Short mmCIF file of C-alpha atoms in Angstrom, two decimals:
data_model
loop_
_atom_site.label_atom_id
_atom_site.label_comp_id
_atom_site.label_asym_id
_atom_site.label_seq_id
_atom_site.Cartn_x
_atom_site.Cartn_y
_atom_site.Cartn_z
CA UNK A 8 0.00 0.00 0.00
CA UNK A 9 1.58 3.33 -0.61
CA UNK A 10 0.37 6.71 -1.54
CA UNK A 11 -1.50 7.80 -4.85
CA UNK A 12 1.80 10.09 -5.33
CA UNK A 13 3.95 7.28 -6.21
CA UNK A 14 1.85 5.37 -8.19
CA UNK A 15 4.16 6.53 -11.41
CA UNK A 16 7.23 6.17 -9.69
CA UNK A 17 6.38 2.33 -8.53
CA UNK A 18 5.32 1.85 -11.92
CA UNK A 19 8.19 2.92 -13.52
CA UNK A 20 10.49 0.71 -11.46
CA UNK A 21 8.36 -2.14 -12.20
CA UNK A 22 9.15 -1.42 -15.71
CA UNK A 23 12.89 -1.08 -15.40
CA UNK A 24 13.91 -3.60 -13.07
CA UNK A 25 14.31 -6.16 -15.75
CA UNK A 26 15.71 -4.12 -18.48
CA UNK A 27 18.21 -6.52 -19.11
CA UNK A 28 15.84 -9.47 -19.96
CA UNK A 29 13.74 -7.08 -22.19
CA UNK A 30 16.21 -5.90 -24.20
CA UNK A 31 17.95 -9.60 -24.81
CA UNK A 32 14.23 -10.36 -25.88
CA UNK A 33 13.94 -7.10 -28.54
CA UNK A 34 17.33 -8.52 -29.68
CA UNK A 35 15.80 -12.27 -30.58
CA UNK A 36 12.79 -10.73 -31.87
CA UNK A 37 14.85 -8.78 -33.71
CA UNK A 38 16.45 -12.21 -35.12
CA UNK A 39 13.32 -13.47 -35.44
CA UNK A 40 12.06 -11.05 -38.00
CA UNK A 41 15.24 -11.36 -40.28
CA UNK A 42 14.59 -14.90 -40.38
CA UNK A 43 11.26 -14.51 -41.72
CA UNK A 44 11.94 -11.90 -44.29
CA UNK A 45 14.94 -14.58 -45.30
CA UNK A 46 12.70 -17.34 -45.18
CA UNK A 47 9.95 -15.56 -47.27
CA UNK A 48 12.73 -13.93 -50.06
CA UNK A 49 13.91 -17.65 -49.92
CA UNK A 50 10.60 -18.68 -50.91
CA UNK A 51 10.01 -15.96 -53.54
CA UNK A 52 13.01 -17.41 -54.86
CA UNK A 53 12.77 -21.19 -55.61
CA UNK A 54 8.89 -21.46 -54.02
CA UNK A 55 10.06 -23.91 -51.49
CA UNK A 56 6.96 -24.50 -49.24
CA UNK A 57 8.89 -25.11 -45.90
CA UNK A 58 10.66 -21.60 -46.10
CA UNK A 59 7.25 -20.26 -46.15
CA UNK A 60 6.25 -22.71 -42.73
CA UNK A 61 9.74 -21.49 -41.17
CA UNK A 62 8.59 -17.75 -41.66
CA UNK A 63 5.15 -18.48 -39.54
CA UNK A 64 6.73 -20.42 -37.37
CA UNK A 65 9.11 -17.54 -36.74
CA UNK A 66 6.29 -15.15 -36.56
CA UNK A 67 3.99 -16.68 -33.89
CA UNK A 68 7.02 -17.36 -31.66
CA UNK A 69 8.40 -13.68 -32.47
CA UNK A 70 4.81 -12.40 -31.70
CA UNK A 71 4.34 -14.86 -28.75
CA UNK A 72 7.94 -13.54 -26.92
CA UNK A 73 7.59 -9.77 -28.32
CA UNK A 74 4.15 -9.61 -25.88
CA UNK A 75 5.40 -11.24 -23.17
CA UNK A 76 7.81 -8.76 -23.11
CA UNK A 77 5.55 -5.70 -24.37
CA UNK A 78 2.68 -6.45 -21.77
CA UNK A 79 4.99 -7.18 -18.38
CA UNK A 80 3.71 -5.58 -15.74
CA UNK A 81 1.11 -4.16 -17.49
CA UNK A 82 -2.53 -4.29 -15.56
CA UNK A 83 -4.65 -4.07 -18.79
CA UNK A 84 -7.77 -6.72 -20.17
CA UNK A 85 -5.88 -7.61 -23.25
CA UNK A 86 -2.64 -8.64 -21.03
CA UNK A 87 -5.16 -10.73 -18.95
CA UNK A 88 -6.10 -12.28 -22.00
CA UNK A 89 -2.56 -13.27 -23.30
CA UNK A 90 -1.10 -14.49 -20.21
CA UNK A 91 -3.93 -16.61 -19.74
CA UNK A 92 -4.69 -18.35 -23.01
CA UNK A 93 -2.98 -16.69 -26.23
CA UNK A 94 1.08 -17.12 -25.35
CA UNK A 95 0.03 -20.80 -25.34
CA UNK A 96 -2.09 -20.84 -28.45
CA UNK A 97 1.17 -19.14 -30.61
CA UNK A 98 3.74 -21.04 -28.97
CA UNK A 99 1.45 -24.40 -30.18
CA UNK A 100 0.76 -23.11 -33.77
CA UNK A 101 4.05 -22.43 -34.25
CA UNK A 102 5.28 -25.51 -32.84
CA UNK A 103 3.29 -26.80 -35.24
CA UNK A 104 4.30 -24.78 -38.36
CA UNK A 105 8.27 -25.63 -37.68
CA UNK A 106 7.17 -29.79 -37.61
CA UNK A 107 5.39 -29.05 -41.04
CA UNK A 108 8.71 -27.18 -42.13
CA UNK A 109 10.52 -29.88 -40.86
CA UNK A 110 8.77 -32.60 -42.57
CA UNK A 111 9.54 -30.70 -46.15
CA UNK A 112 13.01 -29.93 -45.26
CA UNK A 113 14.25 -33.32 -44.44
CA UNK A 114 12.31 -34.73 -46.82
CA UNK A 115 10.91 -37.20 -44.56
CA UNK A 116 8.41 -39.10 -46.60
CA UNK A 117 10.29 -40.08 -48.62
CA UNK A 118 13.70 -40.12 -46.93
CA UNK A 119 13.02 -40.76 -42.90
CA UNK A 120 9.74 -42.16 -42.97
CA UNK A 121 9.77 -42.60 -39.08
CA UNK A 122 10.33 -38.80 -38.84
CA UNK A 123 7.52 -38.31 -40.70
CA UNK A 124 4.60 -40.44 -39.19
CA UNK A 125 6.35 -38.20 -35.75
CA UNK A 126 6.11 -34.75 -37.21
CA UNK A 127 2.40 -35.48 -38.65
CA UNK A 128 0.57 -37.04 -35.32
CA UNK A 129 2.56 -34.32 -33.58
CA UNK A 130 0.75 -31.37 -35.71
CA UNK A 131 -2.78 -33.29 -35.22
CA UNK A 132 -1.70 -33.87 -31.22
CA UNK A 133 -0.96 -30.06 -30.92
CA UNK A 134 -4.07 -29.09 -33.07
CA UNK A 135 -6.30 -31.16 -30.62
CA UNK A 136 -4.42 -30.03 -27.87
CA UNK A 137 -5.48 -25.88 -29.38
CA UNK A 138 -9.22 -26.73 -29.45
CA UNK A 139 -9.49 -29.03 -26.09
CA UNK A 140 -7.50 -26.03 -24.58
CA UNK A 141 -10.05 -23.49 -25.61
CA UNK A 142 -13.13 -25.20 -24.59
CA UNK A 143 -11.36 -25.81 -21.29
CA UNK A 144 -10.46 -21.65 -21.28
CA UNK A 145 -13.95 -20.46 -22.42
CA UNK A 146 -15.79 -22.82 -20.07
CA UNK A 147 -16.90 -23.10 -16.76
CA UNK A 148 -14.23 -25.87 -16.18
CA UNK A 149 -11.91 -25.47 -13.33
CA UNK A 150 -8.39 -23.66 -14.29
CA UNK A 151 -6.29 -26.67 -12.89
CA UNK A 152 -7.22 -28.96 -15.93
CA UNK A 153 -6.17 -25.90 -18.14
CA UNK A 154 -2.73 -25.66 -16.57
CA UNK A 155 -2.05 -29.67 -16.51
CA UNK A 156 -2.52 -29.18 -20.28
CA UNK A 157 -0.09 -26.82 -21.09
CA UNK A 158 2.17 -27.77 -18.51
CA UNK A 159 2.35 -31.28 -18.12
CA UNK A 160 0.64 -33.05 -20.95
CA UNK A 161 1.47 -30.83 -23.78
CA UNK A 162 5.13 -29.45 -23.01
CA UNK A 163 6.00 -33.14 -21.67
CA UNK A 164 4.93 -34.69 -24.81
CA UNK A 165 7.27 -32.32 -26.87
CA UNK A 166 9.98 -32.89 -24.39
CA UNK A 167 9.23 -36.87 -25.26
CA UNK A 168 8.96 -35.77 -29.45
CA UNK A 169 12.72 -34.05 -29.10
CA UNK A 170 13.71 -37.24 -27.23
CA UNK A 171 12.82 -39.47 -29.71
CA UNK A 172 13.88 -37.36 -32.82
CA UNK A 173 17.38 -37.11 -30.94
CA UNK A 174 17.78 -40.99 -30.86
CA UNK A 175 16.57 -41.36 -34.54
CA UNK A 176 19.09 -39.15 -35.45
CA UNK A 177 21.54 -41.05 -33.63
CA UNK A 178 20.93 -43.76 -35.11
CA UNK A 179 21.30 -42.33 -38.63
CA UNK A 180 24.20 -40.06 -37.71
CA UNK A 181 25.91 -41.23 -41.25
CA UNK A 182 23.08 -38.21 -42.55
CA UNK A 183 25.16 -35.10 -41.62
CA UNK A 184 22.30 -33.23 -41.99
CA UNK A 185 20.82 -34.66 -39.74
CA UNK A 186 23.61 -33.79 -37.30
CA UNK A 187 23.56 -30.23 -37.04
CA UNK A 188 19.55 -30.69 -35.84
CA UNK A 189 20.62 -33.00 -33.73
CA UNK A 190 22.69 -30.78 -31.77
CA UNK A 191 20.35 -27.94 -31.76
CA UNK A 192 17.66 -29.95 -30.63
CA UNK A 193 19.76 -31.01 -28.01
CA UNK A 194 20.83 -27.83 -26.13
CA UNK A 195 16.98 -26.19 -26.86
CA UNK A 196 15.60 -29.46 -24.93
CA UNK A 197 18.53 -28.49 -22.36
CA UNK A 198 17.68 -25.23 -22.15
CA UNK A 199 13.58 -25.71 -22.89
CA UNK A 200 14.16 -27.89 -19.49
CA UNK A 201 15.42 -25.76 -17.25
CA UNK A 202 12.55 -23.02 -17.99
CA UNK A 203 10.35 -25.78 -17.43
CA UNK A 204 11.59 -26.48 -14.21
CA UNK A 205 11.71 -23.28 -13.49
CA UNK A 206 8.04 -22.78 -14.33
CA UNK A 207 6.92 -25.90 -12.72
CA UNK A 208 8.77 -25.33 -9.65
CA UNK A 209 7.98 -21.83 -9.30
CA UNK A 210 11.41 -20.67 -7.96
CA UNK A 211 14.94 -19.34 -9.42
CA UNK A 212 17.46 -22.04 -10.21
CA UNK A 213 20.59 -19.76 -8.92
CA UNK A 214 21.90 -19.55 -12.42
CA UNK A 215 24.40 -16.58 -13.42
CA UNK A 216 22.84 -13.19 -14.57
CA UNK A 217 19.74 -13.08 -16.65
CA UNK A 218 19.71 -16.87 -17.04
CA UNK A 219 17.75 -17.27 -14.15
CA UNK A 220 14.46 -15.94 -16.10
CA UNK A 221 12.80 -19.09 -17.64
CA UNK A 222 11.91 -16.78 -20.32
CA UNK A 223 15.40 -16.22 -21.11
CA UNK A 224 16.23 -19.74 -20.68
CA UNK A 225 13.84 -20.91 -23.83
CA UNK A 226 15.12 -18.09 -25.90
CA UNK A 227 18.93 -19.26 -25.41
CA UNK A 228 17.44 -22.70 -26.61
CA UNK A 229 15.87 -21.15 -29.17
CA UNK A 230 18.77 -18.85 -30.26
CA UNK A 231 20.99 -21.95 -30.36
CA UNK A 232 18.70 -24.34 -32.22
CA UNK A 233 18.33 -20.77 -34.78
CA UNK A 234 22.29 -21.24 -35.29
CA UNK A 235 22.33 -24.95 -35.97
CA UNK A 236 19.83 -25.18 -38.60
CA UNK A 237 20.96 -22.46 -40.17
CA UNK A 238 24.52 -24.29 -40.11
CA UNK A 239 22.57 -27.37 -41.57
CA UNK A 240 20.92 -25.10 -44.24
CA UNK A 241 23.81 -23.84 -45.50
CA UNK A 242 25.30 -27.48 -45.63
CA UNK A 243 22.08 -28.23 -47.54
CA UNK A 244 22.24 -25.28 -50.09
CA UNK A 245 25.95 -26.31 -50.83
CA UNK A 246 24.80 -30.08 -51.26
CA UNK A 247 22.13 -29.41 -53.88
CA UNK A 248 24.47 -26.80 -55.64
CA UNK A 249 27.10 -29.78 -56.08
CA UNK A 250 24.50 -32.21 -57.25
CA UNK A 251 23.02 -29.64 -59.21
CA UNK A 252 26.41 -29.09 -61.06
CA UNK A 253 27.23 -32.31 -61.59
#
C-alpha cells in the first residue's frame, strides 16, 4: 500500500527492473524477424513450401515472446487475456508450423519415414491439444485442468517428441544433416528444461545473470537451435548446388 503520489514512480520501477531481460528479448525478436523476411525472399526465390512454414513459425514465436515482453507488468484486459490463453495458443501453432517445415526440409516421406509419421501425429496432437484447450479456457471448467494441459501433458509430450527425434538421429548419424539438428535440438531441450523447471517449480534455479528468467532460458534454446539449422541449411544449399552441377 503506498500513496496515490507514487503510483508513477512504482510503476516505472516495475518497468525497469528487468531491463536486461527485455532488451535480450527485442534482440531475438529482432532475429526473429530477419529470419522470416529470409525465409519468405527464400521462398520468392525457388517457391520452397517449408521456407514459407519457417517464416510463420518464426512469426507466432516472435509475436508470442515480443508480448510477453511488451505487456509485463502491465494491468490491462488484453494482457489478462494473453497471459492466460494466447502465449500458449502461438507457442502451439508455431510448434506446429516448424514440424510441417521440418517434414519438407528433411524430406521425410520419402527419406526418414519414421520422422515423418512423428512430425504429422505431432501437428494433429498439438491441433487437438489448441481446441481441447479453448473449450477448457472459455468454459466453466476449473483452471487446474487448463494448466495440466499446457504444462504437463502438452510441453511433456514435446519434451518426449525431441527425445525421440534425438535418438533417430543417432541412429542415422551417417546423414550429416541430420547432425547439425541434432545438436540444436539437443541444447533447446537443455535449455527448454530448465525453464520448465523453473516454471513448474515456481522458484529461481541460482543460475548466473539473466539466465535465471525461464523466459530467457527458452530463448537461449531457441537462439541456439536458430544457429544450428541455419549451419545445416547452409550445408544443404551447398549439397544441392554440387549435385546440381554435376
Amino acid at each position: 500500500i503506498f500513496r496515490k503520489k507514487y503510483t508513477d514512480a512504482f510503476t516505472a520501477r516495475l518497468q525497469t527492473e528487468n531491463a536486461d531481460i527485455r532488451l535480450f528479448t527485442y534482440v531475438f525478436c529482432g532475429l526473429l524477424l530477419m529470419m522470416i523476411l529470409f525465409s519468405l525472399s527464400t521462398f520468392l526465390q525457388g517457391r520452397n513450401k517449408e521456407f514459407l512454414y519457417y517464416a510463420w513459425y518464426a512469426l507466432f514465436l516472435g509475436t508470442m515472446l515480443f508480448t510477453k515482453q511488451y505487456y509485463y507488468n502491465h494491468s490491462f484486459e488484453r494482457n489478462f487475456f494473453f497471459e492466460a490463453y494466447m502465449d500458449f495458443v502461438l507457442q502451439a501453432l508455431g510448434i506446429c508450423f516448424f514440424m510441417a517445415f521440418m517434414i519438407r526440409f528433411l524430406e521425410t516421406k520419402k527419406d526418414f519415414p519414421f520422422l515423418h509419421k512423428l512430425y504429422v501425429y505431432g501437428i494433429i496432437f498439438l491441433t487437438v491439444v489448441i481446441l481441447l484447450y479453448s473449450y477448457i479456457h472459455f468454459s466453466p471448467i476449473d483452471y487446474y485442468w487448463e494448466y495440466v494441459l499446457e504444462n504437463f501433458i502438452t510441453k511433456n509430450a514435446l519434451v518426449i517428441m525431441i527425445i525421440v527425434f534425438l535418438v533417430y538421429a543417432v541412429k542415422n548419424w551417417r546423414h550429416k544433416l541430420l547432425r547439425y539438428l541434432f545438436w540444436g535440438n539437443l541444447l533447446f531441450l537443455i535449455f527448454s528444461s530448465l525453464s520448465l523447471l523453473s516454471i513448474l517449480g515456481n522458484r529461481k534455479l541460482q543460475l548466473p545473470g539473466i539466465l535465471n528468467n525461464s523466459l530467457i532460458l527458452y530463448e537461449v534454446g531457441l537462439l541456439i537451435e536458430l544457429i544450428f539449422f541455419l549451419m545445416g541449411l547452409t550445408y544443404k544449399n551447398r549439397t544441392q548446388l554440387i549435385e546440381q552441377t554435376r
